Amino acid sequence: MKALDPERFTDYIENTARTVVEMYELIEPGEMVVVGLSGGKDSILTLNLLSKFREDFNFELKAVSIDEGISGYRADGIKAARKFASDMDVELIEKSFKEEFDFTLDDIVNQYKSGCIPCGVFRRYLLNKTAFEMGADKLATGHNLDDEIQSFLMSFARADFRRFTKFGPKLDRIHPKLVPRIKPLWKIPERDVGIWAVMNGVDVHFAECPYSHSSLRAKMKNYLNNLESRRQGTKLSILQSFDKSFEFPKKRIKMGECTRCGEPSSLSICKACEMLEQIKTYFDLQK
Ligand code: SF4
């Protein structure tokens, strides 16, 4: 097999992300972009690329890290996030479940079939709230091509068409307090993100979350990798099919504010407040 040329490979990664930023108009001049920085390879690459693009596209760049409280895992990610933010001269704001909700993910994980359920709800909540408080115009995440089609097919399998509005490289601002998300790695496969990190000697946090194995996403990931190994290009075809249809359901979303916390929500009580109530009841019963 022919060895990959590191310079050409890095150019391919940069050009693919740059095309997504330009083609889908992810960033307007003068905006402030906040990157959700976990310290994993995807978010580190996102920060790296946006830091290279900031002069050309004329925007301000900051980052936020969320410590969910996963012992033996998250601390190394936060360490990597601090190092990369500092190397790239980007201000990093750190938040944690413990500080915000008074529990860690480890404290509540047994109440759920998969740790990813509460993790996703509370992390999204805190990321958006923090990015909004920082004055962000856009919240950049490290979602790559694999993440996107896994999410798409998971929603498809559950007939959860409302979630289709959350796909695509750029989400609309559907509420003044909901910071629109952008995904510069939208067309970059996860495997290529890993190759980029290894090739460039980037010391990212490669460890796997101890809760990831129980998720539907992990099963979908295996399934798609299997398909891709049998028929190369399957993942990209799925993304392209989705790209042609994701405009359709966007108009149906009606966003209000949670009557408890005031954060944006399509329901009268947001998912985070609903889960906080259940967790509080669970803790009260344990006393
Ligand atoms: Fe959270 Fe699941 Fe990701 Fe672990 S794998 S960090 S529990 S979403």
CSV table of C-alpha atoms and ligand atoms in Angstrom, one decimal:
chain,number,residue,atom,x,y,z
A,1,MET,CA,0.0,0.0,0.0
A,2,LYS,CA,1.3,3.5,-0.9
A,3,ALA,CA,2.3,5.6,2.1
A,4,LEU,CA,0.3,8.8,2.6
A,5,ASP,CA,2.1,12.1,2.1
A,6,PRO,CA,1.5,14.0,5.4
A,7,GLU,CA,1.5,17.4,3.7
A,8,ARG,CA,-1.0,16.4,1.0
A,9,PHE,CA,-3.2,14.7,3.5
A,10,THR,CA,-3.3,17.8,5.8
A,11,ASP,CA,-4.1,19.9,2.7
A,12,TYR,CA,-7.0,17.6,1.9
A,13,ILE,CA,-8.4,17.9,5.4
A,14,GLU,CA,-8.0,21.7,5.4
A,15,ASN,CA,-9.5,22.1,1.9
A,16,THR,CA,-12.5,19.8,2.7
A,17,ALA,CA,-13.3,21.9,5.8
A,18,ARG,CA,-12.7,25.2,4.1
A,19,THR,CA,-15.1,24.2,1.3
A,20,VAL,CA,-17.8,23.3,3.9
A,21,VAL,CA,-17.3,26.7,5.7
A,22,GLU,CA,-17.5,28.5,2.4
A,23,MET,CA,-20.2,26.5,0.6
A,24,TYR,CA,-22.6,26.5,3.5
A,25,GLU,CA,-21.6,30.0,4.7
A,26,LEU,CA,-20.9,28.7,8.3
A,27,ILE,CA,-19.3,32.0,9.5
A,28,GLU,CA,-20.1,35.6,8.7
A,29,PRO,CA,-17.3,38.3,9.0
A,30,GLY,CA,-17.0,39.8,12.5
A,31,GLU,CA,-18.7,36.9,14.2
A,32,MET,CA,-17.6,35.2,17.4
A,33,VAL,CA,-17.3,31.4,17.1
A,34,VAL,CA,-17.0,29.2,20.2
A,35,VAL,CA,-15.7,25.7,19.8
A,36,GLY,CA,-17.0,22.9,22.1
A,37,LEU,CA,-13.6,21.5,23.0
A,38,SER,CA,-13.6,18.0,24.7
A,39,GLY,CA,-9.9,17.4,24.1
A,40,GLY,CA,-10.7,14.5,21.7
A,41,LYS,CA,-9.4,14.3,18.1
A,42,ASP,CA,-12.5,15.8,16.5
A,43,SER,CA,-12.8,18.9,18.6
A,44,ILE,CA,-9.0,19.5,18.5
A,45,LEU,CA,-9.0,19.3,14.7
A,46,THR,CA,-12.0,21.7,14.6
A,47,LEU,CA,-10.1,24.2,16.8
A,48,ASN,CA,-7.0,23.8,14.7
A,49,LEU,CA,-8.8,24.4,11.4
A,50,LEU,CA,-10.8,27.4,12.7
A,51,SER,CA,-7.7,28.9,14.2
A,52,LYS,CA,-6.1,28.7,10.7
A,53,PHE,CA,-9.2,30.1,9.0
A,54,ARG,CA,-9.8,33.0,11.5
A,55,GLU,CA,-7.9,35.6,9.5
A,56,ASP,CA,-9.3,34.7,6.1
A,57,PHE,CA,-12.9,34.6,7.3
A,58,ASN,CA,-12.4,37.4,9.8
A,59,PHE,CA,-13.9,36.0,13.0
A,60,GLU,CA,-13.1,35.8,16.7
A,61,LEU,CA,-12.4,32.4,18.2
A,62,LYS,CA,-13.0,31.0,21.8
A,63,ALA,CA,-13.6,27.6,23.3
A,64,VAL,CA,-15.6,25.9,26.0
A,65,SER,CA,-14.9,22.6,27.8
A,66,ILE,CA,-17.5,20.7,29.7
A,67,ASP,CA,-16.4,18.3,32.5
A,68,GLU,CA,-19.3,15.7,32.8
A,69,GLY,CA,-17.6,14.0,35.7
A,70,ILE,CA,-16.5,10.6,34.2
A,71,SER,CA,-13.8,9.3,36.4
A,72,GLY,CA,-10.7,7.9,34.8
A,73,TYR,CA,-11.6,9.5,31.4
A,74,ARG,CA,-12.6,13.1,31.3
A,75,ALA,CA,-9.6,14.6,33.2
A,76,ASP,CA,-7.2,13.7,30.4
A,77,GLY,CA,-9.5,15.3,27.8
A,78,ILE,CA,-9.7,18.5,29.8
A,79,LYS,CA,-5.9,18.5,30.1
A,80,ALA,CA,-5.5,18.1,26.3
A,81,ALA,CA,-8.2,20.9,25.7
A,82,ARG,CA,-6.2,23.3,28.0
A,83,LYS,CA,-3.0,22.6,26.2
A,84,PHE,CA,-4.4,23.0,22.7
A,85,ALA,CA,-6.4,26.1,23.5
A,86,SER,CA,-3.2,27.7,25.0
A,87,ASP,CA,-1.0,26.6,22.0
A,88,MET,CA,-3.5,28.2,19.6
A,89,ASP,CA,-3.9,31.3,21.8
A,90,VAL,CA,-7.6,30.7,22.2
A,91,GLU,CA,-9.4,31.6,25.5
A,92,LEU,CA,-11.0,28.5,27.1
A,93,ILE,CA,-13.9,28.6,29.5
A,94,GLU,CA,-14.4,25.5,31.6
A,95,LYS,CA,-17.7,24.3,33.0
A,96,SER,CA,-18.8,21.2,34.8
A,97,PHE,CA,-21.9,19.2,35.6
A,98,LYS,CA,-20.9,19.2,39.3
A,99,GLU,CA,-20.7,23.0,39.4
A,100,GLU,CA,-23.9,23.5,37.4
A,101,PHE,CA,-26.2,20.7,38.5
A,102,ASP,CA,-24.5,19.5,41.7
A,103,PHE,CA,-23.9,15.9,40.4
A,104,THR,CA,-21.4,14.2,38.1
A,105,LEU,CA,-22.4,11.8,35.3
A,106,ASP,CA,-20.9,9.0,37.4
A,107,ASP,CA,-23.4,9.9,40.2
A,108,ILE,CA,-26.5,9.5,37.9
A,109,VAL,CA,-25.5,7.0,35.3
A,110,ASN,CA,-27.1,4.0,36.9
A,111,GLN,CA,-30.6,5.6,36.5
A,112,TYR,CA,-30.3,5.2,32.7
A,113,LYS,CA,-30.0,2.5,30.1
A,114,SER,CA,-27.1,4.3,28.6
A,115,GLY,CA,-24.9,7.1,30.1
A,116,CYS,CA,-25.0,8.9,26.8
A,117,ILE,CA,-28.7,9.9,27.4
A,118,PRO,CA,-28.2,12.2,30.3
A,119,CYS,CA,-24.7,13.1,29.1
A,120,GLY,CA,-26.0,14.4,25.8
A,121,VAL,CA,-28.9,16.3,27.3
A,122,PHE,CA,-26.9,18.1,30.0
A,123,ARG,CA,-23.8,18.7,27.8
A,124,ARG,CA,-25.9,20.3,25.0
A,125,TYR,CA,-27.7,22.4,27.6
A,126,LEU,CA,-24.5,23.6,29.2
A,127,LEU,CA,-22.7,24.2,26.0
A,128,ASN,CA,-25.4,26.3,24.6
A,129,LYS,CA,-26.0,28.3,27.8
A,130,THR,CA,-22.2,29.0,28.2
A,131,ALA,CA,-21.7,29.9,24.5
A,132,PHE,CA,-24.7,32.3,24.7
A,133,GLU,CA,-23.3,33.9,27.9
A,134,MET,CA,-19.9,34.3,26.1
A,135,GLY,CA,-21.7,36.2,23.3
A,136,ALA,CA,-21.1,33.6,20.7
A,137,ASP,CA,-22.7,33.9,17.2
A,138,LYS,CA,-21.9,30.3,16.4
A,139,LEU,CA,-21.1,27.2,18.4
A,140,ALA,CA,-18.7,24.9,16.4
A,141,THR,CA,-18.7,21.2,17.2
A,142,GLY,CA,-16.4,18.4,16.2
A,143,HIS,CA,-19.1,16.4,14.5
A,144,ASN,CA,-17.6,14.5,11.6
A,145,LEU,CA,-19.2,12.6,8.7
A,146,ASP,CA,-19.5,9.4,10.7
A,147,ASP,CA,-21.2,11.2,13.7
A,148,GLU,CA,-23.6,12.9,11.4
A,149,ILE,CA,-24.8,9.8,9.5
A,150,GLN,CA,-25.0,7.7,12.7
A,151,SER,CA,-27.3,10.4,14.3
A,152,PHE,CA,-29.3,10.6,11.1
A,153,LEU,CA,-29.9,6.8,10.9
A,154,MET,CA,-30.6,6.6,14.6
A,155,SER,CA,-33.4,9.2,14.2
A,156,PHE,CA,-34.5,7.4,11.1
A,157,ALA,CA,-34.7,4.1,12.9
A,158,ARG,CA,-36.8,5.7,15.7
A,159,ALA,CA,-39.0,7.6,13.2
A,160,ASP,CA,-38.0,10.7,15.1
A,161,PHE,CA,-38.3,13.1,12.2
A,162,ARG,CA,-38.3,16.2,14.5
A,163,ARG,CA,-34.5,15.5,15.0
A,164,PHE,CA,-33.9,15.8,11.3
A,165,THR,CA,-33.9,19.6,11.8
A,166,LYS,CA,-30.7,19.1,13.9
A,167,PHE,CA,-28.7,17.8,11.0
A,168,GLY,CA,-26.7,19.6,8.4
A,169,PRO,CA,-23.4,21.6,8.6
A,170,LYS,CA,-25.2,24.7,9.9
A,171,LEU,CA,-28.3,25.0,12.0
A,172,ASP,CA,-30.6,28.1,11.8
A,173,ARG,CA,-31.0,30.5,14.7
A,174,ILE,CA,-34.6,29.4,15.7
A,175,HIS,CA,-34.5,31.2,19.0
A,176,PRO,CA,-32.5,34.2,20.2
A,177,LYS,CA,-30.9,32.2,23.0
A,178,LEU,CA,-30.1,29.1,21.0
A,179,VAL,CA,-26.7,29.6,19.5
A,180,PRO,CA,-26.6,28.1,16.0
A,181,ARG,CA,-24.3,25.1,15.6
A,182,ILE,CA,-21.8,24.7,12.8
A,183,LYS,CA,-19.9,21.5,11.9
A,184,PRO,CA,-16.7,22.2,9.9
A,185,LEU,CA,-15.8,18.5,9.9
A,186,TRP,CA,-19.1,17.6,8.3
A,187,LYS,CA,-17.6,15.9,5.2
A,188,ILE,CA,-14.5,14.4,6.9
A,189,PRO,CA,-14.7,10.8,7.9
A,190,GLU,CA,-13.7,9.9,11.5
A,191,ARG,CA,-10.9,7.6,10.2
A,192,ASP,CA,-9.3,10.6,8.4
A,193,VAL,CA,-9.5,12.7,11.6
A,194,GLY,CA,-7.6,10.0,13.4
A,195,ILE,CA,-5.0,9.8,10.6
A,196,TRP,CA,-4.6,13.6,10.7
A,197,ALA,CA,-3.9,13.4,14.5
A,198,VAL,CA,-1.4,10.6,14.2
A,199,MET,CA,0.3,12.0,11.2
A,200,ASN,CA,0.8,15.4,12.8
A,201,GLY,CA,1.9,14.0,16.1
A,202,VAL,CA,-1.0,15.7,17.8
A,203,ASP,CA,-1.2,14.5,21.4
A,204,VAL,CA,-5.0,14.2,21.6
A,205,HIS,CA,-7.1,12.3,24.1
A,206,PHE,CA,-7.7,9.0,22.2
A,207,ALA,CA,-9.2,7.0,25.1
A,208,GLU,CA,-12.7,5.6,24.8
A,209,CYS,CA,-15.4,6.8,27.2
A,210,PRO,CA,-16.3,3.9,29.6
A,211,TYR,CA,-20.0,4.5,28.9
A,212,SER,CA,-19.8,4.5,25.1
A,213,HIS,CA,-20.2,0.7,24.6
A,214,SER,CA,-23.8,0.6,25.8
A,215,SER,CA,-25.1,3.2,23.4
A,216,LEU,CA,-27.2,2.7,20.2
A,217,ARG,CA,-24.6,4.9,18.6
A,218,ALA,CA,-21.8,2.4,19.2
A,219,LYS,CA,-23.9,-0.3,17.5
A,220,MET,CA,-24.7,2.0,14.6
A,221,LYS,CA,-21.0,2.8,14.3
A,222,ASN,CA,-20.1,-0.9,14.0
A,223,TYR,CA,-22.8,-1.5,11.5
A,224,LEU,CA,-21.8,1.4,9.3
A,225,ASN,CA,-18.1,0.5,9.5
A,226,ASN,CA,-19.0,-3.0,8.4
A,227,LEU,CA,-21.0,-1.7,5.4
A,228,GLU,CA,-18.2,0.7,4.4
A,229,SER,CA,-15.6,-2.0,4.5
A,230,ARG,CA,-17.7,-4.0,2.1
A,231,ARG,CA,-18.7,-1.2,-0.1
A,232,GLN,CA,-16.4,1.9,0.0
A,233,GLY,CA,-18.3,5.2,-0.3
A,234,THR,CA,-21.4,4.1,1.5
A,235,LYS,CA,-21.1,6.6,4.3
A,236,LEU,CA,-20.6,9.5,1.9
A,237,SER,CA,-23.6,8.4,-0.2
A,238,ILE,CA,-25.8,8.3,3.0
A,239,LEU,CA,-24.6,11.9,3.8
A,240,GLN,CA,-25.4,13.0,0.3
A,241,SER,CA,-28.9,11.5,0.4
A,242,PHE,CA,-29.5,13.3,3.6
A,243,ASP,CA,-28.0,16.6,2.3
A,244,LYS,CA,-30.7,16.6,-0.4
A,245,SER,CA,-33.5,16.3,2.1
A,246,PHE,CA,-32.6,18.1,5.3
A,247,GLU,CA,-34.2,21.5,4.3
A,248,PHE,CA,-37.6,20.0,4.4
A,249,PRO,CA,-38.6,19.7,8.1
A,250,LYS,CA,-36.9,22.8,9.3
A,251,LYS,CA,-39.9,25.1,8.9
A,252,ARG,CA,-42.0,23.1,11.3
A,253,ILE,CA,-40.0,23.8,14.5
A,254,LYS,CA,-41.5,26.2,17.0
A,255,MET,CA,-39.1,27.2,19.8
A,256,GLY,CA,-40.1,28.8,23.0
A,257,GLU,CA,-38.5,29.0,26.5
A,258,CYS,CA,-38.6,26.5,29.3
A,259,THR,CA,-40.9,27.8,32.0
A,260,ARG,CA,-38.5,26.6,34.7
A,261,CYS,CA,-35.0,27.7,33.6
A,262,GLY,CA,-35.8,30.1,30.7
A,263,GLU,CA,-33.5,28.2,28.3
A,264,PRO,CA,-34.7,27.6,24.7
A,265,SER,CA,-37.0,24.6,24.4
A,266,SER,CA,-39.7,23.3,22.0
A,267,LEU,CA,-41.6,22.1,25.1
A,268,SER,CA,-42.9,24.0,28.1
A,269,ILE,CA,-40.4,22.2,30.3
A,270,CYS,CA,-37.0,21.5,28.7
A,271,LYS,CA,-35.5,18.0,28.6
A,272,ALA,CA,-32.8,19.0,31.1
A,273,CYS,CA,-35.3,20.3,33.7
A,274,GLU,CA,-37.4,17.2,33.2
A,275,MET,CA,-34.4,15.0,33.9
A,276,LEU,CA,-33.3,17.1,36.8
A,277,GLU,CA,-36.7,16.6,38.4
A,278,GLN,CA,-36.4,12.8,37.9
A,279,ILE,CA,-32.8,12.8,39.3
A,280,LYS,CA,-33.8,14.8,42.3
A,281,THR,CA,-36.6,12.3,43.1
A,282,TYR,CA,-34.2,9.4,42.7
A,283,PHE,CA,-31.7,11.0,45.1
A,284,ASP,CA,-34.5,11.9,47.6
A,285,LEU,CA,-35.6,8.2,47.6
A,286,GLN,CA,-32.1,7.1,48.3
A,287,LYS,CA,-31.9,9.1,51.5
B,1,SF4,FE1,-21.0,11.1,27.1
B,1,SF4,FE2,-21.7,8.9,25.9
B,1,SF4,FE3,-19.8,10.5,24.9
B,1,SF4,FE4,-19.3,9.1,27.1
B,1,SF4,S1,-19.7,8.3,25.0
B,1,SF4,S2,-18.8,11.3,26.7
B,1,SF4,S3,-21.3,9.1,28.1
B,1,SF4,S4,-22.0,11.0,25.1
